[in-house]
PDB file of C-alpha atoms in Angstrom:
ATOM      1  CA  MET A   6      34.535  14.306 -69.249  1.00  0.00           C
ATOM      2  CA  ARG A   7      38.228  14.437 -68.456  1.00  0.00           C
ATOM      3  CA  ARG A   8      39.161  11.606 -66.170  1.00  0.00           C
ATOM      4  CA  PRO A   9      41.641  11.935 -63.335  1.00  0.00           C
ATOM      5  CA  ALA A  10      44.797   9.886 -63.344  1.00  0.00           C
ATOM      6  CA  TRP A  11      43.622   6.557 -62.003  1.00  0.00           C
ATOM      7  CA  SER A  12      45.800   3.753 -60.853  1.00  0.00           C
ATOM      8  CA  HIS A  13      44.856   0.261 -61.866  1.00  0.00           C
ATOM      9  CA  ARG A  14      43.399  -0.372 -58.401  1.00  0.00           C
ATOM     10  CA  GLN A  15      41.446   2.871 -58.553  1.00  0.00           C
ATOM     11  CA  ALA A  16      40.013   2.029 -61.966  1.00  0.00           C
ATOM     12  CA  THR A  17      38.459  -1.108 -60.578  1.00  0.00           C
ATOM     13  CA  ALA A  18      36.186   1.096 -58.496  1.00  0.00           C
ATOM     14  CA  ARG A  19      34.673   2.808 -61.548  1.00  0.00           C
ATOM     15  CA  SER A  20      31.277   1.770 -62.887  1.00  0.00           C
ATOM     16  CA  ARG A  21      28.095   3.067 -64.393  1.00  0.00           C
ATOM     17  CA  VAL A  22      25.252   3.502 -61.975  1.00  0.00           C
ATOM     18  CA  THR A  23      22.021   5.335 -61.735  1.00  0.00           C
ATOM     19  CA  PRO A  24      21.817   8.144 -59.179  1.00  0.00           C
ATOM     20  CA  ALA A  25      19.575   5.994 -57.012  1.00  0.00           C
ATOM     21  CA  GLY A  26      22.339   3.378 -56.699  1.00  0.00           C
ATOM     22  CA  ILE A  27      25.174   5.751 -55.817  1.00  0.00           C
ATOM     23  CA  ALA A  28      24.723   5.559 -52.092  1.00  0.00           C
ATOM     24  CA  ALA A  29      24.651   1.759 -51.984  1.00  0.00           C
ATOM     25  CA  ILE A  30      27.747   1.424 -54.187  1.00  0.00           C
ATOM     26  CA  VAL A  31      29.694   4.038 -52.268  1.00  0.00           C
ATOM     27  CA  LEU A  32      28.832   2.303 -49.037  1.00  0.00           C
ATOM     28  CA  ALA A  33      30.088  -1.016 -50.400  1.00  0.00           C
ATOM     29  CA  LEU A  34      33.196   0.537 -51.917  1.00  0.00           C
ATOM     30  CA  GLY A  35      33.894   2.401 -48.713  1.00  0.00           C
ATOM     31  CA  ILE A  36      33.818  -0.846 -46.734  1.00  0.00           C
ATOM     32  CA  VAL A  37      36.079  -2.585 -49.288  1.00  0.00           C
ATOM     33  CA  GLY A  38      38.247   0.465 -49.856  1.00  0.00           C
ATOM     34  CA  GLY A  39      38.941   0.730 -46.170  1.00  0.00           C
ATOM     35  CA  GLY A  40      41.034  -2.392 -46.485  1.00  0.00           C
ATOM     36  CA  ALA A  41      42.308  -1.830 -50.068  1.00  0.00           C
ATOM     37  CA  TYR A  42      43.459   1.803 -50.093  1.00  0.00           C
ATOM     38  CA  ALA A  43      45.320   3.495 -47.331  1.00  0.00           C
ATOM     39  CA  ALA A  44      43.812   6.928 -48.192  1.00  0.00           C
ATOM     40  CA  ILE A  45      40.282   5.801 -49.048  1.00  0.00           C
ATOM     41  CA  PRO A  46      38.387   6.794 -47.076  1.00  0.00           C
ATOM     42  CA  ASP A  47      40.245   9.880 -45.786  1.00  0.00           C
ATOM     43  CA  SER A  48      41.774   9.639 -42.363  1.00  0.00           C
ATOM     44  CA  PRO A  49      40.772  11.114 -40.074  1.00  0.00           C
ATOM     45  CA  GLY A  50      37.138  11.720 -40.899  1.00  0.00           C
ATOM     46  CA  GLY A  51      36.337   8.630 -42.994  1.00  0.00           C
ATOM     47  CA  THR A  52      35.258  10.694 -46.083  1.00  0.00           C
ATOM     48  CA  ILE A  53      34.924   9.006 -49.518  1.00  0.00           C
ATOM     49  CA  HIS A  54      35.308  11.314 -52.569  1.00  0.00           C
ATOM     50  CA  VAL A  55      33.390  10.433 -55.762  1.00  0.00           C
ATOM     51  CA  CYS A  56      33.290  12.058 -59.252  1.00  0.00           C
ATOM     52  CA  TYR A  57      29.842  11.932 -60.867  1.00  0.00           C
ATOM     53  CA  ASP A  58      29.401  12.814 -64.570  1.00  0.00           C
ATOM     54  CA  ARG A  59      26.015  14.507 -64.493  1.00  0.00           C
ATOM     55  CA  SER A  60      25.944  15.304 -68.226  1.00  0.00           C
ATOM     56  CA  ASP A  61      26.740  11.738 -69.105  1.00  0.00           C
ATOM     57  CA  ALA A  62      23.877  10.598 -66.927  1.00  0.00           C
ATOM     58  CA  LEU A  63      21.438  12.792 -68.850  1.00  0.00           C
ATOM     59  CA  GLY A  64      22.468  11.336 -72.264  1.00  0.00           C
ATOM     60  CA  ASP A  65      22.881   7.723 -71.302  1.00  0.00           C
ATOM     61  CA  PRO A  66      19.859   5.918 -69.851  1.00  0.00           C
ATOM     62  CA  SER A  67      22.108   3.224 -68.478  1.00  0.00           C
ATOM     63  CA  GLY A  68      23.474   5.691 -65.933  1.00  0.00           C
ATOM     64  CA  ALA A  69      26.462   7.900 -65.310  1.00  0.00           C
ATOM     65  CA  GLU A  70      30.063   6.913 -64.830  1.00  0.00           C
ATOM     66  CA  LEU A  71      31.052   7.003 -61.180  1.00  0.00           C
ATOM     67  CA  GLY A  72      34.665   7.205 -60.018  1.00  0.00           C
ATOM     68  CA  ILE A  73      36.148   7.082 -56.534  1.00  0.00           C
ATOM     69  CA  ILE A  74      39.209   9.298 -56.226  1.00  0.00           C
ATOM     70  CA  ASP A  75      42.063   9.355 -53.748  1.00  0.00           C
ATOM     71  CA  LYS A  76      42.535  12.964 -52.688  1.00  0.00           C
ATOM     72  CA  ALA A  77      45.945  12.118 -51.257  1.00  0.00           C
ATOM     73  CA  ARG A  78      47.143  11.214 -54.796  1.00  0.00           C
ATOM     74  CA  ASN A  79      44.866  13.502 -56.807  1.00  0.00           C
ATOM     75  CA  PRO A  80      44.320  16.671 -54.752  1.00  0.00           C
ATOM     76  CA  ARG A  81      42.762  18.445 -57.755  1.00  0.00           C
ATOM     77  CA  GLY A  82      39.780  16.136 -57.645  1.00  0.00           C
ATOM     78  CA  CYS A  83      37.137  15.854 -60.371  1.00  0.00           C
ATOM     79  CA  ASP A  84      37.029  17.508 -63.829  1.00  0.00           C
ATOM     80  CA  SER A  85      35.122  20.729 -64.314  1.00  0.00           C
ATOM     81  CA  ASP A  86      32.151  18.979 -65.920  1.00  0.00           C
ATOM     82  CA  ASP A  87      31.918  16.450 -63.109  1.00  0.00           C
ATOM     83  CA  VAL A  88      30.208  16.786 -59.768  1.00  0.00           C
ATOM     84  CA  GLU A  89      32.266  15.809 -56.765  1.00  0.00           C
ATOM     85  CA  LEU A  90      30.302  13.967 -54.128  1.00  0.00           C
ATOM     86  CA  THR A  91      31.495  13.112 -50.665  1.00  0.00           C
ATOM     87  CA  PHE A  92      30.183  10.398 -48.373  1.00  0.00           C
ATOM     88  CA  ASN A  93      30.953   9.435 -44.814  1.00  0.00           C
ATOM     89  CA  GLN A  94      31.221   5.876 -43.636  1.00  0.00           C
ATOM     90  CA  GLN A  95      29.407   6.911 -40.480  1.00  0.00           C
ATOM     91  CA  GLY A  96      26.536   9.355 -40.610  1.00  0.00           C
ATOM     92  CA  PRO A  97      26.020  12.150 -38.100  1.00  0.00           C
ATOM     93  CA  ALA A  98      24.383  11.366 -34.782  1.00  0.00           C
ATOM     94  CA  GLY A  99      20.615  11.526 -34.875  1.00  0.00           C
ATOM     95  CA  ALA A 100      18.518  13.795 -32.706  1.00  0.00           C
ATOM     96  CA  THR A 101      17.889  12.756 -29.139  1.00  0.00           C
ATOM     97  CA  GLY A 102      14.669  10.841 -28.858  1.00  0.00           C
ATOM     98  CA  ALA A 103      11.787  11.966 -26.707  1.00  0.00           C
ATOM     99  CA  THR A 104      11.865  11.046 -23.042  1.00  0.00           C
ATOM    100  CA  GLY A 105       9.900   7.911 -22.379  1.00  0.00           C
ATOM    101  CA  PRO A 106       7.071   7.804 -19.836  1.00  0.00           C
ATOM    102  CA  SER A 107       7.904   7.288 -16.185  1.00  0.00           C
ATOM    103  CA  GLY A 108       7.699   3.753 -14.955  1.00  0.00           C
ATOM    104  CA  ALA A 109       5.129   2.665 -12.416  1.00  0.00           C
ATOM    105  CA  ALA A 110       5.975   3.249  -8.769  1.00  0.00           C
ATOM    106  CA  GLY A 111       7.480   0.250  -7.051  1.00  0.00           C
ATOM    107  CA  PRO A 112       5.936  -1.308  -3.945  1.00  0.00           C
ATOM    108  CA  THR A 113       6.600   0.283  -0.577  1.00  0.00           C
ATOM    109  CA  GLY A 114       9.530  -1.281   1.162  1.00  0.00           C
ATOM    110  CA  ALA A 115       9.301  -2.911   4.565  1.00  0.00           C
ATOM    111  CA  SER A 116       9.723  -0.700   7.626  1.00  0.00           C
ATOM    112  CA  GLY A 117      13.232  -0.619   8.968  1.00  0.00           C
ATOM    113  CA  PRO A 118      14.094  -1.452  12.587  1.00  0.00           C
ATOM    114  CA  GLN A 119      13.690   1.239  15.226  1.00  0.00           C
ATOM    115  CA  GLY A 120      16.826   3.216  15.764  1.00  0.00           C
ATOM    116  CA  PRO A 121      18.571   3.467  19.151  1.00  0.00           C
ATOM    117  CA  THR A 122      17.456   6.061  21.681  1.00  0.00           C
ATOM    118  CA  GLY A 123      19.279   9.310  21.205  1.00  0.00           C
ATOM    119  CA  PRO A 124      21.197  11.077  23.976  1.00  0.00           C
ATOM    120  CA  GLN A 125      19.352  13.311  26.406  1.00  0.00           C
ATOM    121  CA  GLY A 126      19.157  16.879  25.226  1.00  0.00           C
ATOM    122  CA  ALA A 127      20.551  19.823  27.117  1.00  0.00           C
ATOM    123  CA  THR A 128      18.438  21.495  29.791  1.00  0.00           C
ATOM    124  CA  GLY A 129      16.412  24.307  28.307  1.00  0.00           C
ATOM    125  CA  PRO A 130      16.485  27.860  29.605  1.00  0.00           C
ATOM    126  CA  GLN A 131      14.393  28.781  32.627  1.00  0.00           C
ATOM    127  CA  GLY A 132      10.930  29.954  31.734  1.00  0.00           C
ATOM    128  CA  PRO A 133       9.565  33.362  32.660  1.00  0.00           C
ATOM    129  CA  THR A 134       8.099  33.973  36.102  1.00  0.00           C
ATOM    130  CA  GLY A 135       4.428  33.167  36.268  1.00  0.00           C
ATOM    131  CA  ALA A 136       1.746  35.673  37.181  1.00  0.00           C
ATOM    132  CA  SER A 137       1.015  36.261  40.844  1.00  0.00           C
ATOM    133  CA  GLY A 138      -1.882  34.291  42.263  1.00  0.00           C
ATOM    134  CA  ALA A 139      -4.954  35.780  43.861  1.00  0.00           C
ATOM    135  CA  GLN A 140      -4.590  37.048  47.395  1.00  0.00           C
ATOM    136  CA  GLY A 141      -5.706  34.520  49.971  1.00  0.00           C
ATOM    137  CA  ALA A 142      -8.288  35.089  52.652  1.00  0.00           C
ATOM    138  CA  PRO A 143      -7.069  36.889  55.760  1.00  0.00           C
ATOM    139  CA  GLY A 144      -5.647  34.543  58.372  1.00  0.00           C
ATOM    140  CA  VAL A 145      -6.110  34.564  62.121  1.00  0.00           C
ATOM    141  CA  SER A 146      -3.823  36.034  64.706  1.00  0.00           C
ATOM    142  CA  GLY A 147      -3.585  36.185  68.467  1.00  0.00           C
ATOM    143  CA  VAL A 148      -4.594  32.564  68.942  1.00  0.00           C
ATOM    144  CA  GLU A 149      -5.112  31.564  72.598  1.00  0.00           C
ATOM    145  CA  ARG A 150      -6.941  28.938  74.623  1.00  0.00           C
ATOM    146  CA  VAL A 151      -9.448  29.815  77.346  1.00  0.00           C
ATOM    147  CA  ILE A 152      -9.827  26.942  79.857  1.00  0.00           C
ATOM    148  CA  VAL A 153     -12.650  26.807  82.440  1.00  0.00           C
ATOM    149  CA  ASN A 154     -12.958  23.931  84.956  1.00  0.00           C
ATOM    150  CA  SER A 155     -16.049  22.847  86.898  1.00  0.00           C
ATOM    151  CA  PRO A 156     -15.834  22.088  90.625  1.00  0.00           C
ATOM    152  CA  ARG A 157     -14.459  18.596  91.401  1.00  0.00           C
ATOM    153  CA  ASN A 158     -17.223  16.703  93.282  1.00  0.00           C
ATOM    154  CA  SER A 159     -19.625  13.795  92.850  1.00  0.00           C
ATOM    155  CA  GLU A 160     -22.592  15.665  91.477  1.00  0.00           C
ATOM    156  CA  SER A 161     -24.260  13.864  88.597  1.00  0.00           C
ATOM    157  CA  THR A 162     -24.140  16.664  85.948  1.00  0.00           C
ATOM    158  CA  ARG A 163     -21.831  19.446  84.861  1.00  0.00           C
ATOM    159  CA  ASP A 164     -22.371  22.586  82.715  1.00  0.00           C
ATOM    160  CA  VAL A 165     -19.276  24.693  81.954  1.00  0.00           C
ATOM    161  CA  VAL A 166     -18.864  27.785  79.675  1.00  0.00           C
ATOM    162  CA  ALA A 167     -15.527  29.169  78.449  1.00  0.00           C
ATOM    163  CA  THR A 168     -15.729  32.714  76.998  1.00  0.00           C
ATOM    164  CA  CYS A 169     -13.194  34.367  74.652  1.00  0.00           C
ATOM    165  CA  PRO A 170     -11.686  37.734  75.551  1.00  0.00           C
ATOM    166  CA  THR A 171     -13.316  40.837  74.066  1.00  0.00           C
ATOM    167  CA  GLY A 172     -12.445  41.309  70.379  1.00  0.00           C
ATOM    168  CA  LYS A 173     -11.712  37.645  69.751  1.00  0.00           C
ATOM    169  CA  LYS A 174     -13.879  34.946  68.242  1.00  0.00           C
ATOM    170  CA  VAL A 175     -14.222  31.204  68.786  1.00  0.00           C
ATOM    171  CA  VAL A 176     -12.225  29.336  66.114  1.00  0.00           C
ATOM    172  CA  GLY A 177     -12.171  25.915  67.838  1.00  0.00           C
ATOM    173  CA  THR A 178     -13.619  23.856  70.712  1.00  0.00           C
ATOM    174  CA  ALA A 179     -12.381  21.154  73.110  1.00  0.00           C
ATOM    175  CA  PHE A 180     -13.197  19.498  76.431  1.00  0.00           C
ATOM    176  CA  ASP A 181     -11.751  17.244  79.124  1.00  0.00           C
ATOM    177  CA  ILE A 182     -13.259  14.959  81.822  1.00  0.00           C
ATOM    178  CA  ASP A 183     -11.046  14.081  84.760  1.00  0.00           C
ATOM    179  CA  GLY A 184     -11.616  11.586  87.629  1.00  0.00           C
ATOM    180  CA  ALA A 185     -14.868  10.011  86.403  1.00  0.00           C
ATOM    181  CA  GLY A 186     -13.416   6.552  85.831  1.00  0.00           C
ATOM    182  CA  GLY A 187     -15.511   6.048  82.695  1.00  0.00           C
ATOM    183  CA  ALA A 188     -18.798   6.674  84.500  1.00  0.00           C
ATOM    184  CA  VAL A 189     -19.479  10.069  82.852  1.00  0.00           C
ATOM    185  CA  ALA A 190     -20.553  10.815  79.246  1.00  0.00           C
ATOM    186  CA  ILE A 191     -20.164  14.095  77.412  1.00  0.00           C
ATOM    187  CA  ASP A 192     -23.500  15.550  76.407  1.00  0.00           C
ATOM    188  CA  GLU A 193     -22.377  18.349  74.110  1.00  0.00           C
ATOM    189  CA  VAL A 194     -19.531  20.663  73.248  1.00  0.00           C
ATOM    190  CA  ARG A 195     -20.566  23.580  71.037  1.00  0.00           C
ATOM    191  CA  PRO A 196     -19.726  27.186  70.327  1.00  0.00           C
ATOM    192  CA  ILE A 197     -22.092  29.983  71.419  1.00  0.00           C
ATOM    193  CA  PRO A 198     -21.622  32.557  68.610  1.00  0.00           C
ATOM    194  CA  GLU A 199     -23.532  35.386  70.206  1.00  0.00           C
ATOM    195  CA  GLN A 200     -21.354  35.131  73.350  1.00  0.00           C
ATOM    196  CA  GLN A 201     -18.085  34.116  71.608  1.00  0.00           C
ATOM    197  CA  ALA A 202     -17.922  31.190  74.041  1.00  0.00           C
ATOM    198  CA  VAL A 203     -17.837  27.378  74.195  1.00  0.00           C
ATOM    199  CA  ARG A 204     -20.305  25.359  76.270  1.00  0.00           C
ATOM    200  CA  ALA A 205     -19.607  21.792  77.520  1.00  0.00           C
ATOM    201  CA  THR A 206     -22.080  19.545  79.412  1.00  0.00           C
ATOM    202  CA  ALA A 207     -21.703  16.005  80.867  1.00  0.00           C
ATOM    203  CA  TYR A 208     -23.568  13.520  83.070  1.00  0.00           C
ATOM    204  CA  GLU A 209     -23.003  10.358  85.090  1.00  0.00           C
ATOM    205  CA  ILE A 210     -24.102   7.100  83.431  1.00  0.00           C
ATOM    206  CA  ARG A 211     -23.335   4.394  86.030  1.00  0.00           C
ATOM    207  CA  PRO A 212     -25.073   3.990  89.434  1.00  0.00           C
ATOM    208  CA  GLY A 213     -22.894   4.262  92.561  1.00  0.00           C
ATOM    209  CA  SER A 214     -23.105   2.627  95.988  1.00  0.00           C
ATOM    210  CA  ALA A 215     -25.171   5.541  97.422  1.00  0.00           C
ATOM    211  CA  GLY A 216     -27.660   5.800  94.569  1.00  0.00           C
ATOM    212  CA  PRO A 217     -27.586   6.838  90.843  1.00  0.00           C
ATOM    213  CA  GLY A 218     -24.212   8.175  89.634  1.00  0.00           C
ATOM    214  CA  THR A 219     -20.693   7.528  90.841  1.00  0.00           C
ATOM    215  CA  ASP A 220     -18.949   7.942  94.169  1.00  0.00           C
ATOM    216  CA  ASN A 221     -15.923   9.446  92.361  1.00  0.00           C
ATOM    217  CA  GLU A 222     -15.320  13.140  92.414  1.00  0.00           C
ATOM    218  CA  TRP A 223     -14.924  14.276  88.841  1.00  0.00           C
ATOM    219  CA  ARG A 224     -14.408  17.480  86.871  1.00  0.00           C
ATOM    220  CA  LEU A 225     -15.467  18.766  83.442  1.00  0.00           C
ATOM    221  CA  THR A 226     -13.291  21.239  81.541  1.00  0.00           C
ATOM    222  CA  ALA A 227     -14.529  23.458  78.654  1.00  0.00           C
ATOM    223  CA  ILE A 228     -11.903  24.827  76.264  1.00  0.00           C
ATOM    224  CA  ALA A 229     -12.457  27.700  73.818  1.00  0.00           C
ATOM    225  CA  ILE A 230      -9.822  28.327  71.126  1.00  0.00           C
ATOM    226  CA  CYS A 231      -9.970  32.059  70.461  1.00  0.00           C
ATOM    227  CA  ALA A 232      -8.320  34.326  67.855  1.00  0.00           C
ATOM    228  CA  THR A 233      -8.574  37.714  66.211  1.00  0.00           C
ATOM    229  CA  ALA A 234     -10.233  36.967  62.884  1.00  0.00           C
TER     230      ALA A 234
END
């Protein structure tokens, strides 16, 4: 093959190698050449240009002649019967590896301190009016008291009835004893529904100077509380 114009320093990088050893030699020469030749490898890019005599390799079992060329000085490159090979000092980036499995979950952290009490919220809108309740039972009207007094004397018993006016009913009862000085007891005070009246009875309980009873003159009062129901 026709050889390019080599300088003395370039010629030192020529040797016979087998194809299997090309990569290792180029790698070594590229590392050395980076300090020895300003244009080997190319800058930028870091490319190393090599001429490989393929026909020579087929006829010579010892291997083919391998020459590193400086493209800055020999732009034409290799002869026509040579194969130009290029190598990079740094290969291309490899493919991104597969994502590794997720790590195990860490332990639960300790509970933080309770935060401060927040400010009071604004008053909410007034709610709708509730449904009307059930109508209550009819009330009473025309309330009055009917008072009936017994005679005031010293008789030992009294029986007094107070009757409501027509159209009114008894809604309450009461009584009063006057002048007995504690010697008279009430027997009963009760309503009489069929008469719309109140009946009160009393009797003497302490003997007097003239026999059973009291010398005091006393009076029993029956009171009926009446209303139109």
